[in-house]
Amino acid sequence: MTSPFEQESDHFFQKHERIYPMRVWGKFRILKWAAMTGLLAIYYVTPWIRWDRGEYAPDQAILISIARQRMYFFDLEIWPQEIYFVTGILVLSALGLFYVTSLFGRVWCGYACPQTVWTDLFVWVERIVQGRRNERIKLDKMPLCFEKIWKKGLTHFIWVLIGMATGGAYVLYFNDAPTVIHQIIHFELPFETGAWIFGLTVSTYVLAGHARDQVCSFMCPYARFQSAMFDKDTLIIGYDEERGEPRGKHKQGESWDGRGDCIDCHRCVHVCPQGIDIRNGLQMQCIACGLCIDACNEIMDKVGLPQGLIRYDSYHHLHNKEEKGFHLLRPRTIYYTIIMAVIFSVFIYFLLNKSPLEMNVIRDRNPIFVKLSDGSIRNAYTIKILNKTREKRNYSLSIIGIKDAKLKLEDVDFVDLNNIKVQSDGVAQYRLYIIAPPTSLKGNRTDIRLSLVDNETHYQTNYKGVFVSGK
């Protein structure tokens, strides 16, 4: 007798059988087409949306600029020092995914996951060129001939074109879109950009054209831990076993007495992009796309039975008809809502209080201090002033904590410390010397505060540090 472990091992290592999804039509298939069309349109069109940010600033609405070290999202500009905004967005996205999963199961996988979207597109191309399911199966079994060569060749050629468009659109999020297109047309594309396009072309072609269901079953970790977000009230795709069994073939005019509504046509299996039989219960491979529901409803209409033999429902209601079908408010969803509300509130607070000015100061460690000929003590610092506004700004720099201390910018005596100019959306870096008379110092370390003030708006930012004298 074979152990469960050996059975699982045999399944894992057995040769993969290619899945040929059958075409089906229904409300969930329409919803998938709408999701695919909308998401692809957003992906390909977004880099071309323009957004006026003023002179010298990029006019691309969404841009992750490596050269400028900025992330632009319409009016929101994220500097490297503000990476916590990206962290907040990622955390909210993850929690949103968990929240939706706890309510509606793996609808993300079935409708919005990039692997699903591009696989749907590739399968559609395959169906247009090679024909319906039986024709595609027949074509694959056919010996090499002209028909097989041109149909397969055209299919793969279109797949490569889609992959190139996918890779090309991706790099537009990191570069100015019109500039990249100009570079491609004139064969002036930088090697790094071309390498990214090539890599994404290959990955799209392989994952959506060949790997397909294997990505969901073996590569994606989400399928592995989704059960941690499910409970008995989560909406899943389920087979009503009480109504459907015992199953069996049915001919028109035969009585339904003593038998279930399932006619064992396997249509639900043939339309499944994962190739599973939903009648065997909820399985890890199920991506909750709903195509099996459309297929089963179509068959139920043909045999004159009510729809819903396969449907979205909760585990509770599927196995106990007296239970309510769906509970929106339950402990799991309440917890997610509270956590997301707190994180979102914190995110909005920091966003509304985003500083237009930042000063970074690093004190020299070697030497820690220098004693000048007149007995004064000098400490050196590297100071960076970040002007996050769209206008040139003038700032005043002063020190608090040491009486009669002097500030000096190395090799830039012409810079007035009361009128430090920084270009719009720019960074100015200086080497700063603080020189203090020994009579103003008390002990080895003196607490100081550097104050930088915008001369126009009077916005102020401070740096708290120490002045080392060696006393």
Short mmCIF file of C-alpha atoms in Angstrom, two decimals, residues 253-465:
data_model
loop_
_atom_site.label_atom_id
_atom_site.label_comp_id
_atom_site.label_asym_id
_atom_site.label_seq_id
_atom_site.Cartn_x
_atom_site.Cartn_y
_atom_site.Cartn_z
CA GLY A 253 -36.21 12.32 -21.39
CA GLU A 254 -34.69 10.18 -18.65
CA SER A 255 -35.95 10.55 -15.09
CA TRP A 256 -33.86 12.35 -12.46
CA ASP A 257 -35.19 10.14 -9.67
CA GLY A 258 -32.47 8.60 -7.49
CA ARG A 259 -29.62 10.59 -9.02
CA GLY A 260 -27.89 13.94 -8.59
CA ASP A 261 -27.85 16.93 -10.91
CA CYS A 262 -24.22 16.46 -12.05
CA ILE A 263 -24.18 14.71 -15.42
CA ASP A 264 -20.40 14.10 -15.22
CA CYS A 265 -19.70 15.98 -18.46
CA HIS A 266 -16.29 17.20 -17.20
CA ARG A 267 -16.95 20.62 -18.69
CA CYS A 268 -15.88 22.22 -15.39
CA VAL A 269 -12.52 20.42 -15.69
CA HIS A 270 -11.99 21.30 -19.34
CA VAL A 271 -12.47 25.05 -18.83
CA CYS A 272 -10.26 25.24 -15.72
CA PRO A 273 -6.93 26.97 -16.45
CA GLN A 274 -5.40 24.91 -13.63
CA GLY A 275 -6.83 21.60 -14.87
CA ILE A 276 -8.39 20.63 -11.55
CA ASP A 277 -11.72 18.98 -10.80
CA ILE A 278 -13.57 21.30 -8.40
CA ARG A 279 -15.90 18.44 -7.50
CA ASN A 280 -13.04 16.98 -5.45
CA GLY A 281 -13.26 19.91 -3.05
CA LEU A 282 -11.27 23.10 -2.57
CA GLN A 283 -7.70 22.62 -3.79
CA MET A 284 -4.53 24.64 -3.52
CA GLN A 285 -4.36 25.07 -7.31
CA CYS A 286 -7.80 26.72 -7.54
CA ILE A 287 -7.44 30.43 -8.40
CA ALA A 288 -11.15 31.24 -7.95
CA CYS A 289 -11.59 32.49 -11.51
CA GLY A 290 -15.21 31.25 -11.72
CA LEU A 291 -14.94 29.71 -15.21
CA CYS A 292 -16.16 26.36 -13.88
CA ILE A 293 -19.28 28.14 -12.61
CA ASP A 294 -19.98 29.53 -16.09
CA ALA A 295 -19.44 26.09 -17.65
CA CYS A 296 -21.68 24.30 -15.16
CA ASN A 297 -24.43 26.92 -15.39
CA GLU A 298 -24.42 26.53 -19.17
CA ILE A 299 -24.92 22.78 -18.82
CA MET A 300 -27.63 23.20 -16.19
CA ASP A 301 -29.51 25.50 -18.58
CA LYS A 302 -29.30 22.88 -21.33
CA VAL A 303 -30.66 20.06 -19.16
CA GLY A 304 -33.33 22.26 -17.58
CA LEU A 305 -31.99 22.35 -14.02
CA PRO A 306 -31.37 25.33 -11.74
CA GLN A 307 -27.99 27.02 -11.91
CA GLY A 308 -25.62 27.01 -8.95
CA LEU A 309 -24.48 23.41 -8.75
CA ILE A 310 -20.99 24.96 -8.70
CA ARG A 311 -21.00 28.42 -7.18
CA TYR A 312 -19.31 30.99 -4.99
CA ASP A 313 -20.36 30.15 -1.46
CA SER A 314 -19.00 29.79 2.06
CA TYR A 315 -17.92 26.44 3.46
CA HIS A 316 -20.56 26.83 6.18
CA HIS A 317 -23.40 27.28 3.72
CA LEU A 318 -22.24 24.58 1.31
CA HIS A 319 -22.26 21.97 4.07
CA ASN A 320 -25.12 23.34 6.15
CA LYS A 321 -27.94 24.95 4.20
CA GLU A 322 -29.40 26.37 7.41
CA GLU A 323 -26.36 28.61 7.87
CA LYS A 324 -26.34 32.10 6.35
CA GLY A 325 -24.42 32.29 3.12
CA PHE A 326 -22.02 35.13 3.81
CA HIS A 327 -20.87 37.10 6.85
CA LEU A 328 -19.12 40.37 6.12
CA LEU A 329 -18.47 41.31 9.74
CA ARG A 330 -16.50 38.71 11.63
CA PRO A 331 -13.41 38.86 13.88
CA ARG A 332 -10.89 38.31 11.07
CA THR A 333 -12.24 41.09 8.83
CA ILE A 334 -12.68 43.46 11.78
CA TYR A 335 -9.02 42.98 12.78
CA TYR A 336 -7.84 43.66 9.23
CA THR A 337 -10.04 46.76 9.00
CA ILE A 338 -8.71 48.21 12.25
CA ILE A 339 -5.07 47.54 11.35
CA MET A 340 -5.45 49.04 7.86
CA ALA A 341 -7.29 52.08 9.25
CA VAL A 342 -4.48 52.73 11.74
CA ILE A 343 -1.71 52.35 9.17
CA PHE A 344 -3.62 54.45 6.63
CA SER A 345 -4.15 57.21 9.20
CA VAL A 346 -0.45 57.26 10.05
CA PHE A 347 0.41 57.31 6.34
CA ILE A 348 -1.91 60.26 5.68
CA TYR A 349 -0.58 62.12 8.72
CA PHE A 350 3.01 61.88 7.52
CA LEU A 351 1.95 62.69 3.97
CA LEU A 352 0.13 65.88 5.03
CA ASN A 353 3.08 66.87 7.23
CA LYS A 354 5.70 66.08 4.59
CA SER A 355 8.64 68.41 5.08
CA PRO A 356 9.56 70.76 2.20
CA LEU A 357 13.06 71.09 3.65
CA GLU A 358 15.53 68.64 5.12
CA MET A 359 19.05 68.98 6.48
CA ASN A 360 21.41 66.05 6.93
CA VAL A 361 24.58 66.59 8.96
CA ILE A 362 27.50 64.19 9.45
CA ARG A 363 30.29 65.15 11.83
CA ASP A 364 33.88 64.28 10.91
CA ARG A 365 35.35 61.45 12.98
CA ASN A 366 38.97 61.87 11.97
CA PRO A 367 40.16 64.18 13.31
CA ILE A 368 37.48 64.65 15.93
CA PHE A 369 38.56 68.26 16.49
CA VAL A 370 41.37 70.64 15.54
CA LYS A 371 42.98 73.21 17.83
CA LEU A 372 43.83 76.42 15.93
CA SER A 373 46.80 78.74 16.58
CA ASP A 374 44.66 81.24 18.50
CA GLY A 375 43.43 78.48 20.84
CA SER A 376 40.01 78.12 19.21
CA ILE A 377 38.57 74.67 18.64
CA ARG A 378 37.25 73.62 15.23
CA ASN A 379 34.89 70.78 14.36
CA ALA A 380 34.13 69.81 10.76
CA TYR A 381 30.81 68.59 9.38
CA THR A 382 29.36 67.59 6.03
CA ILE A 383 26.00 69.25 5.54
CA LYS A 384 23.37 68.46 2.90
CA ILE A 385 20.42 70.77 2.32
CA LEU A 386 17.45 69.22 0.49
CA ASN A 387 15.06 71.68 -1.13
CA LYS A 388 11.94 69.61 -1.87
CA THR A 389 9.96 72.47 -3.36
CA ARG A 390 9.54 73.43 -7.01
CA GLU A 391 11.09 76.86 -6.47
CA LYS A 392 14.60 78.13 -5.76
CA ARG A 393 14.93 78.85 -2.06
CA ASN A 394 17.21 80.94 0.16
CA TYR A 395 18.06 79.71 3.64
CA SER A 396 19.76 81.01 6.77
CA LEU A 397 22.01 78.79 8.86
CA SER A 398 22.77 79.49 12.50
CA ILE A 399 24.09 77.71 15.58
CA ILE A 400 22.63 77.58 19.06
CA GLY A 401 24.46 76.27 22.13
CA ILE A 402 27.93 77.88 21.91
CA LYS A 403 28.37 81.60 22.55
CA ASP A 404 30.42 83.49 19.91
CA ALA A 405 30.76 80.37 17.72
CA LYS A 406 31.51 81.03 14.04
CA LEU A 407 30.28 79.11 11.02
CA LYS A 408 32.31 78.80 7.84
CA LEU A 409 31.72 76.89 4.63
CA GLU A 410 34.97 75.49 3.25
CA ASP A 411 36.23 77.13 0.03
CA VAL A 412 32.96 79.01 -0.48
CA ASP A 413 33.54 82.26 1.36
CA PHE A 414 31.25 83.99 -1.10
CA VAL A 415 28.25 82.07 0.28
CA ASP A 416 26.33 84.19 2.74
CA LEU A 417 25.23 82.02 5.66
CA ASN A 418 22.10 84.15 5.80
CA ASN A 419 21.38 83.60 2.12
CA ILE A 420 22.28 80.04 1.12
CA LYS A 421 20.74 79.39 -2.30
CA VAL A 422 19.47 75.93 -3.25
CA GLN A 423 17.91 75.17 -6.62
CA SER A 424 14.37 73.85 -6.91
CA ASP A 425 14.05 70.14 -6.25
CA GLY A 426 17.77 70.14 -5.55
CA VAL A 427 20.44 69.17 -3.06
CA ALA A 428 23.29 71.42 -1.94
CA GLN A 429 26.24 69.89 -0.13
CA TYR A 430 28.86 71.82 1.84
CA ARG A 431 31.70 71.17 4.23
CA LEU A 432 30.93 73.18 7.35
CA TYR A 433 33.39 74.34 10.02
CA ILE A 434 32.23 75.36 13.48
CA ILE A 435 34.88 77.38 15.30
CA ALA A 436 34.42 78.09 19.01
CA PRO A 437 36.54 80.06 21.49
CA PRO A 438 37.70 77.90 24.42
CA THR A 439 36.06 80.23 26.94
CA SER A 440 32.62 79.30 25.53
CA LEU A 441 33.11 75.59 25.98
CA LYS A 442 32.27 73.60 29.05
CA GLY A 443 33.67 70.11 29.29
CA ASN A 444 34.66 67.69 26.57
CA ARG A 445 31.34 67.74 24.73
CA THR A 446 28.94 70.59 24.22
CA ASP A 447 25.40 70.11 22.93
CA ILE A 448 24.65 72.23 19.86
CA ARG A 449 21.77 72.82 17.49
CA LEU A 450 22.11 73.87 13.88
CA SER A 451 19.06 75.73 12.65
CA LEU A 452 18.18 76.11 8.97
CA VAL A 453 15.38 78.55 8.15
CA ASP A 454 13.63 79.27 4.86
CA ASN A 455 13.95 83.05 4.43
CA GLU A 456 10.60 83.30 2.64
CA THR A 457 8.29 80.87 4.40
CA HIS A 458 10.23 80.77 7.71
CA TYR A 459 9.95 76.98 7.73
CA GLN A 460 12.63 75.66 10.05
CA THR A 461 14.49 72.38 10.43
CA ASN A 462 17.04 71.57 13.10
CA TYR A 463 19.94 69.25 13.70
CA LYS A 464 20.90 68.32 17.25
CA GLY A 465 24.47 67.20 17.77
#
